[in-house]
C-alpha positions as a printed Julia matrix, in Angstrom:
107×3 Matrix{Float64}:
   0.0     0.0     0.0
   1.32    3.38   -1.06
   0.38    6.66    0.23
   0.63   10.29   -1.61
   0.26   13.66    0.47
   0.2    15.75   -2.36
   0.25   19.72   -0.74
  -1.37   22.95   -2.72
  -1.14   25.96   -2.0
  -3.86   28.31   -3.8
  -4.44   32.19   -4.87
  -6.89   33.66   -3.0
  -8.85   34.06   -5.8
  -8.81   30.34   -7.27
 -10.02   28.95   -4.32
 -13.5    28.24   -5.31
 -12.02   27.23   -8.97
  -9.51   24.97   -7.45
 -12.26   23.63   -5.16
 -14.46   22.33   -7.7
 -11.81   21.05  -10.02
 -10.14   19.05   -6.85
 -13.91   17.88   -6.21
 -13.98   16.3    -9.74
 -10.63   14.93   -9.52
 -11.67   13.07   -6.16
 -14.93   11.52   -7.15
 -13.19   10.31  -10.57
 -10.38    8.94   -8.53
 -11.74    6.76   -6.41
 -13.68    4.69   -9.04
  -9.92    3.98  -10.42
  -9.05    0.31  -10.03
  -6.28    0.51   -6.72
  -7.77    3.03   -5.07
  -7.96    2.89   -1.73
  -9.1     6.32   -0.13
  -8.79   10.06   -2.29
  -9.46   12.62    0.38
  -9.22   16.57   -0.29
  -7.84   18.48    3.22
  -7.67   22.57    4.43
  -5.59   23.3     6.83
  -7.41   24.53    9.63
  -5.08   27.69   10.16
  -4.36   28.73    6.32
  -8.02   27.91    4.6
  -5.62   28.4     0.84
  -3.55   25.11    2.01
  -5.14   22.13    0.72
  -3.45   18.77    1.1
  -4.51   15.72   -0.95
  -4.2    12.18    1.2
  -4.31    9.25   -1.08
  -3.83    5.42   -0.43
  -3.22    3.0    -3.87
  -2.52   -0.71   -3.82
   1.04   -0.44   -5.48
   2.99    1.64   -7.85
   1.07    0.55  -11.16
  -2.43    1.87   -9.7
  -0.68    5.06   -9.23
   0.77    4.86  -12.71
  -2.87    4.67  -14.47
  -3.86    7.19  -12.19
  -1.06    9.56  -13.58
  -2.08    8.54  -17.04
  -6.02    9.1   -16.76
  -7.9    11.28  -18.54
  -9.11   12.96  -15.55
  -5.84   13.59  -13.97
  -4.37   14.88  -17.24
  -7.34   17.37  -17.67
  -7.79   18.64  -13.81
  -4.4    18.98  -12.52
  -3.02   21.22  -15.27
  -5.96   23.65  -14.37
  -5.29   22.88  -10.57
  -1.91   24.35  -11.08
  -3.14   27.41  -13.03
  -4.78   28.13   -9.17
  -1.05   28.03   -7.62
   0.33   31.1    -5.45
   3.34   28.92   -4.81
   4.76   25.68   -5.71
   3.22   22.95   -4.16
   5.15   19.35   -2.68
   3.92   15.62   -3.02
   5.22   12.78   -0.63
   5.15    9.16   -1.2
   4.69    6.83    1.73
   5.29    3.36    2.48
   3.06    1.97    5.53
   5.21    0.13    7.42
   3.22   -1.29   10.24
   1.24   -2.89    7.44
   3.79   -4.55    6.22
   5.26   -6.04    9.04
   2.32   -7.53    9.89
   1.16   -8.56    6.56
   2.93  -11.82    5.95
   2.57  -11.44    2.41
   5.11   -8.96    1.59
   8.25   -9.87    0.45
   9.92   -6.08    0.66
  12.72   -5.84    2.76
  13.2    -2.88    5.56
């Protein structure tokens, strides 16, 4: 299981754009096939930080996900809402895969 925290930080004025674009591109995204959870965030102290928190079975599900036609069309525009560069971070969960006897990675 993989996990993205995928940080934006958005003009004033593009909030309500960048808003209803992220809305699409989380309601499209977790019909994709390895999706586990797509969840849009605010931070409760800055209400222009948003934060993206997405779970995906394994690399390739993230790799159709990059390819989709949704995500090719909606984060383009997402970026057009940008004050400042955004940061994405990809996680390993590593108490699920100690206990999951399945896994064969090595830590």
């Amino acid at each position: 299981m993989i996990k993205i925290v995928a940080e934006h930080f958005v003009k004033e004025e593009s909030r309500d754009s960048f808003m209803a674009l992220a809305r699409d591109l989380v309601n499209e995204s977790r019909k994709e096939t390895g999706n586990i959870s797509y969840h849009l965030c605010v931070d409760r102290a800055d209400q222009l930080h948003f934060t993206f928190i997405e779970e995906w079975q394994d690399t390739n599900a993230i790799k159709a996900h990059n390819s989709s036609i949704h995500f090719s069309r909606i984060v383009p525009q997402l970026r057009e809402c940008a004050a400042k560069a955004g940061n994405s971070c990809f996680y390993d969960e590593l108490y699920w895969m100690i206990i999951n006897n399945n896994e064969k990675r090595k830590y």
